[in-house]
Amino acid sequence: MPEPELIDRFRQKISAHVDDKGPAASTMSLAKAARHEVETIDFERFNLKKILEAIDYLIDALRLKATAERQLKVFDQSILQDYLHVIELTELDQIDAQRLVASLQTNRRARRQIKDLKIILLALAKSFDVQQFLNILLSEPSLGSQYYFRD
């Protein structure tokens, strides 16, 4: 993960640059797009602010990768071993099988959520270089520029 200062710079620059008013009034009209044989962009759907918020969300999510890996280890080692020890060391007539199975099922479902998250985060971490992305974005001189009229 990149340094928190780099992420903060990204957030500051983006918040200063993104307009909350929605799509720009200068969005190319369908007639003009047809005349120039160029596709139009649906700025309601592909809103820059939404895209940047999604990237910010993904950066935050990537911070959970190590935590998810640690939690999965706890589930796979300690918790599972506790269940196995109960089965191994307790007489069967003393085990409330229905309660044990319900508890195990709840535990395994929680583990599945963490495992699924870890898989997604691992794929994201391998394919999305946050440091490189932020460096490229922040090196763009026009990003974050604000324009003022002289008169």
PDB file of N, CA, C and O in Angstrom, residues 84-123:
ATOM      1  N   LEU A  84     -12.424 -29.590  16.579  1.00  0.00           N
ATOM      2  CA  LEU A  84     -11.901 -30.955  16.476  1.00  0.00           C
ATOM      3  C   LEU A  84     -11.506 -31.507  17.842  1.00  0.00           C
ATOM      4  O   LEU A  84     -11.715 -32.693  18.127  1.00  0.00           O
ATOM      5  N   HIS A  85     -10.978 -30.666  18.704  1.00  0.00           N
ATOM      6  CA  HIS A  85     -10.620 -31.118  20.049  1.00  0.00           C
ATOM      7  C   HIS A  85     -11.866 -31.471  20.863  1.00  0.00           C
ATOM      8  O   HIS A  85     -11.856 -32.440  21.626  1.00  0.00           O
ATOM      9  N   VAL A  86     -12.928 -30.694  20.705  1.00  0.00           N
ATOM     10  CA  VAL A  86     -14.179 -31.023  21.408  1.00  0.00           C
ATOM     11  C   VAL A  86     -14.664 -32.397  20.965  1.00  0.00           C
ATOM     12  O   VAL A  86     -15.025 -33.246  21.794  1.00  0.00           O
ATOM     13  N   ILE A  87     -14.641 -32.637  19.668  1.00  0.00           N
ATOM     14  CA  ILE A  87     -15.093 -33.936  19.152  1.00  0.00           C
ATOM     15  C   ILE A  87     -14.161 -35.055  19.614  1.00  0.00           C
ATOM     16  O   ILE A  87     -14.607 -36.133  20.022  1.00  0.00           O
ATOM     17  N   GLU A  88     -12.878 -34.789  19.602  1.00  0.00           N
ATOM     18  CA  GLU A  88     -11.891 -35.800  19.973  1.00  0.00           C
ATOM     19  C   GLU A  88     -11.925 -36.126  21.467  1.00  0.00           C
ATOM     20  O   GLU A  88     -11.849 -37.300  21.854  1.00  0.00           O
ATOM     21  N   LEU A  89     -12.070 -35.127  22.305  1.00  0.00           N
ATOM     22  CA  LEU A  89     -11.867 -35.323  23.740  1.00  0.00           C
ATOM     23  C   LEU A  89     -13.155 -35.446  24.567  1.00  0.00           C
ATOM     24  O   LEU A  89     -13.081 -35.670  25.769  1.00  0.00           O
ATOM     25  N   THR A  90     -14.295 -35.276  23.935  1.00  0.00           N
ATOM     26  CA  THR A  90     -15.553 -35.331  24.672  1.00  0.00           C
ATOM     27  C   THR A  90     -16.306 -36.595  24.284  1.00  0.00           C
ATOM     28  O   THR A  90     -16.347 -36.973  23.107  1.00  0.00           O
ATOM     29  N   GLU A  91     -16.889 -37.233  25.285  1.00  0.00           N
ATOM     30  CA  GLU A  91     -17.705 -38.415  25.004  1.00  0.00           C
ATOM     31  C   GLU A  91     -18.903 -38.003  24.155  1.00  0.00           C
ATOM     32  O   GLU A  91     -19.507 -36.951  24.372  1.00  0.00           O
ATOM     33  N   LEU A  92     -19.246 -38.834  23.197  1.00  0.00           N
ATOM     34  CA  LEU A  92     -20.314 -38.495  22.264  1.00  0.00           C
ATOM     35  C   LEU A  92     -21.649 -38.246  22.950  1.00  0.00           C
ATOM     36  O   LEU A  92     -22.407 -37.382  22.519  1.00  0.00           O
ATOM     37  N   ASP A  93     -21.929 -38.972  24.023  1.00  0.00           N
ATOM     38  CA  ASP A  93     -23.218 -38.775  24.701  1.00  0.00           C
ATOM     39  C   ASP A  93     -23.265 -37.449  25.474  1.00  0.00           C
ATOM     40  O   ASP A  93     -24.318 -37.018  25.925  1.00  0.00           O
ATOM     41  N   GLN A  94     -22.122 -36.779  25.606  1.00  0.00           N
ATOM     42  CA  GLN A  94     -22.072 -35.484  26.282  1.00  0.00           C
ATOM     43  C   GLN A  94     -22.118 -34.302  25.306  1.00  0.00           C
ATOM     44  O   GLN A  94     -22.178 -33.153  25.733  1.00  0.00           O
ATOM     45  N   ILE A  95     -22.096 -34.599  24.007  1.00  0.00           N
ATOM     46  CA  ILE A  95     -22.101 -33.547  22.997  1.00  0.00           C
ATOM     47  C   ILE A  95     -23.527 -33.291  22.526  1.00  0.00           C
ATOM     48  O   ILE A  95     -24.250 -34.222  22.193  1.00  0.00           O
ATOM     49  N   ASP A  96     -23.915 -32.036  22.537  1.00  0.00           N
ATOM     50  CA  ASP A  96     -25.185 -31.621  21.938  1.00  0.00           C
ATOM     51  C   ASP A  96     -24.891 -31.441  20.448  1.00  0.00           C
ATOM     52  O   ASP A  96     -24.460 -30.373  20.008  1.00  0.00           O
ATOM     53  N   ALA A  97     -25.105 -32.518  19.683  1.00  0.00           N
ATOM     54  CA  ALA A  97     -24.712 -32.552  18.278  1.00  0.00           C
ATOM     55  C   ALA A  97     -25.356 -31.433  17.467  1.00  0.00           C
ATOM     56  O   ALA A  97     -24.697 -30.801  16.636  1.00  0.00           O
ATOM     57  N   GLN A  98     -26.634 -31.188  17.710  1.00  0.00           N
ATOM     58  CA  GLN A  98     -27.321 -30.154  16.943  1.00  0.00           C
ATOM     59  C   GLN A  98     -26.703 -28.769  17.205  1.00  0.00           C
ATOM     60  O   GLN A  98     -26.469 -27.999  16.280  1.00  0.00           O
ATOM     61  N   ARG A  99     -26.422 -28.495  18.454  1.00  0.00           N
ATOM     62  CA  ARG A  99     -25.806 -27.217  18.808  1.00  0.00           C
ATOM     63  C   ARG A  99     -24.376 -27.111  18.256  1.00  0.00           C
ATOM     64  O   ARG A  99     -23.957 -26.062  17.757  1.00  0.00           O
ATOM     65  N   LEU A 100     -23.628 -28.192  18.324  1.00  0.00           N
ATOM     66  CA  LEU A 100     -22.264 -28.218  17.808  1.00  0.00           C
ATOM     67  C   LEU A 100     -22.252 -27.981  16.301  1.00  0.00           C
ATOM     68  O   LEU A 100     -21.479 -27.158  15.797  1.00  0.00           O
ATOM     69  N   VAL A 101     -23.142 -28.673  15.591  1.00  0.00           N
ATOM     70  CA  VAL A 101     -23.195 -28.528  14.134  1.00  0.00           C
ATOM     71  C   VAL A 101     -23.656 -27.123  13.753  1.00  0.00           C
ATOM     72  O   VAL A 101     -23.112 -26.502  12.834  1.00  0.00           O
ATOM     73  N   ALA A 102     -24.640 -26.574  14.466  1.00  0.00           N
ATOM     74  CA  ALA A 102     -25.113 -25.208  14.190  1.00  0.00           C
ATOM     75  C   ALA A 102     -23.993 -24.199  14.416  1.00  0.00           C
ATOM     76  O   ALA A 102     -23.803 -23.269  13.619  1.00  0.00           O
ATOM     77  N   SER A 103     -23.228 -24.384  15.474  1.00  0.00           N
ATOM     78  CA  SER A 103     -22.113 -23.490  15.775  1.00  0.00           C
ATOM     79  C   SER A 103     -21.028 -23.611  14.708  1.00  0.00           C
ATOM     80  O   SER A 103     -20.473 -22.605  14.244  1.00  0.00           O
ATOM     81  N   LEU A 104     -20.730 -24.835  14.316  1.00  0.00           N
ATOM     82  CA  LEU A 104     -19.731 -25.073  13.274  1.00  0.00           C
ATOM     83  C   LEU A 104     -20.177 -24.451  11.944  1.00  0.00           C
ATOM     84  O   LEU A 104     -19.385 -23.820  11.239  1.00  0.00           O
ATOM     85  N   GLN A 105     -21.463 -24.599  11.626  1.00  0.00           N
ATOM     86  CA  GLN A 105     -21.995 -24.036  10.384  1.00  0.00           C
ATOM     87  C   GLN A 105     -21.867 -22.501  10.387  1.00  0.00           C
ATOM     88  O   GLN A 105     -21.441 -21.900   9.401  1.00  0.00           O
ATOM     89  N   THR A 106     -22.229 -21.873  11.494  1.00  0.00           N
ATOM     90  CA  THR A 106     -22.108 -20.414  11.613  1.00  0.00           C
ATOM     91  C   THR A 106     -20.660 -19.989  11.429  1.00  0.00           C
ATOM     92  O   THR A 106     -20.354 -19.031  10.713  1.00  0.00           O
ATOM     93  N   ASN A 107     -19.769 -20.720  12.081  1.00  0.00           N
ATOM     94  CA  ASN A 107     -18.339 -20.443  11.990  1.00  0.00           C
ATOM     95  C   ASN A 107     -17.834 -20.574  10.560  1.00  0.00           C
ATOM     96  O   ASN A 107     -17.089 -19.716  10.076  1.00  0.00           O
ATOM     97  N   ARG A 108     -18.222 -21.621   9.880  1.00  0.00           N
ATOM     98  CA  ARG A 108     -17.740 -21.860   8.515  1.00  0.00           C
ATOM     99  C   ARG A 108     -18.303 -20.839   7.532  1.00  0.00           C
ATOM    100  O   ARG A 108     -17.640 -20.456   6.579  1.00  0.00           O
ATOM    101  N   ARG A 109     -19.520 -20.372   7.774  1.00  0.00           N
ATOM    102  CA  ARG A 109     -20.097 -19.333   6.907  1.00  0.00           C
ATOM    103  C   ARG A 109     -19.358 -18.007   7.088  1.00  0.00           C
ATOM    104  O   ARG A 109     -19.118 -17.284   6.118  1.00  0.00           O
ATOM    105  N   ALA A 110     -19.007 -17.701   8.316  1.00  0.00           N
ATOM    106  CA  ALA A 110     -18.225 -16.487   8.575  1.00  0.00           C
ATOM    107  C   ALA A 110     -16.859 -16.602   7.906  1.00  0.00           C
ATOM    108  O   ALA A 110     -16.359 -15.647   7.296  1.00  0.00           O
ATOM    109  N   ARG A 111     -16.258 -17.784   7.989  1.00  0.00           N
ATOM    110  CA  ARG A 111     -14.974 -18.036   7.348  1.00  0.00           C
ATOM    111  C   ARG A 111     -15.086 -17.866   5.843  1.00  0.00           C
ATOM    112  O   ARG A 111     -14.207 -17.299   5.201  1.00  0.00           O
ATOM    113  N   ARG A 112     -16.179 -18.328   5.255  1.00  0.00           N
ATOM    114  CA  ARG A 112     -16.387 -18.231   3.806  1.00  0.00           C
ATOM    115  C   ARG A 112     -16.419 -16.758   3.367  1.00  0.00           C
ATOM    116  O   ARG A 112     -15.845 -16.402   2.346  1.00  0.00           O
ATOM    117  N   GLN A 113     -17.080 -15.913   4.140  1.00  0.00           N
ATOM    118  CA  GLN A 113     -17.123 -14.494   3.804  1.00  0.00           C
ATOM    119  C   GLN A 113     -15.718 -13.899   3.777  1.00  0.00           C
ATOM    120  O   GLN A 113     -15.364 -13.153   2.858  1.00  0.00           O
ATOM    121  N   ILE A 114     -14.929 -14.238   4.776  1.00  0.00           N
ATOM    122  CA  ILE A 114     -13.559 -13.721   4.846  1.00  0.00           C
ATOM    123  C   ILE A 114     -12.722 -14.274   3.697  1.00  0.00           C
ATOM    124  O   ILE A 114     -11.959 -13.549   3.064  1.00  0.00           O
ATOM    125  N   LYS A 115     -12.900 -15.560   3.395  1.00  0.00           N
ATOM    126  CA  LYS A 115     -12.136 -16.174   2.310  1.00  0.00           C
ATOM    127  C   LYS A 115     -12.490 -15.537   0.972  1.00  0.00           C
ATOM    128  O   LYS A 115     -11.605 -15.240   0.160  1.00  0.00           O
ATOM    129  N   ASP A 116     -13.774 -15.309   0.720  1.00  0.00           N
ATOM    130  CA  ASP A 116     -14.188 -14.682  -0.533  1.00  0.00           C
ATOM    131  C   ASP A 116     -13.612 -13.272  -0.651  1.00  0.00           C
ATOM    132  O   ASP A 116     -13.121 -12.874  -1.714  1.00  0.00           O
ATOM    133  N   LEU A 117     -13.657 -12.520   0.438  1.00  0.00           N
ATOM    134  CA  LEU A 117     -13.083 -11.177   0.440  1.00  0.00           C
ATOM    135  C   LEU A 117     -11.589 -11.237   0.168  1.00  0.00           C
ATOM    136  O   LEU A 117     -11.056 -10.455  -0.635  1.00  0.00           O
ATOM    137  N   LYS A 118     -10.914 -12.168   0.804  1.00  0.00           N
ATOM    138  CA  LYS A 118      -9.462 -12.309   0.620  1.00  0.00           C
ATOM    139  C   LYS A 118      -9.125 -12.628  -0.841  1.00  0.00           C
ATOM    140  O   LYS A 118      -8.172 -12.076  -1.394  1.00  0.00           O
ATOM    141  N   ILE A 119      -9.905 -13.486  -1.476  1.00  0.00           N
ATOM    142  CA  ILE A 119      -9.659 -13.847  -2.879  1.00  0.00           C
ATOM    143  C   ILE A 119      -9.778 -12.617  -3.777  1.00  0.00           C
ATOM    144  O   ILE A 119      -8.920 -12.368  -4.628  1.00  0.00           O
ATOM    145  N   ILE A 120     -10.835 -11.838  -3.567  1.00  0.00           N
ATOM    146  CA  ILE A 120     -11.044 -10.630  -4.369  1.00  0.00           C
ATOM    147  C   ILE A 120      -9.922  -9.623  -4.123  1.00  0.00           C
ATOM    148  O   ILE A 120      -9.367  -9.039  -5.062  1.00  0.00           O
ATOM    149  N   LEU A 121      -9.581  -9.423  -2.856  1.00  0.00           N
ATOM    150  CA  LEU A 121      -8.536  -8.448  -2.521  1.00  0.00           C
ATOM    151  C   LEU A 121      -7.168  -8.881  -3.057  1.00  0.00           C
ATOM    152  O   LEU A 121      -6.377  -8.049  -3.491  1.00  0.00           O
ATOM    153  N   LEU A 122      -6.899 -10.171  -3.030  1.00  0.00           N
ATOM    154  CA  LEU A 122      -5.639 -10.681  -3.565  1.00  0.00           C
ATOM    155  C   LEU A 122      -5.554 -10.429  -5.070  1.00  0.00           C
ATOM    156  O   LEU A 122      -4.528  -9.961  -5.571  1.00  0.00           O
ATOM    157  N   ALA A 123      -6.640 -10.717  -5.785  1.00  0.00           N
ATOM    158  CA  ALA A 123      -6.660 -10.471  -7.233  1.00  0.00           C
ATOM    159  C   ALA A 123      -6.506  -8.983  -7.523  1.00  0.00           C
ATOM    160  O   ALA A 123      -5.759  -8.582  -8.432  1.00  0.00           O
TER     161      ALA A 123
END
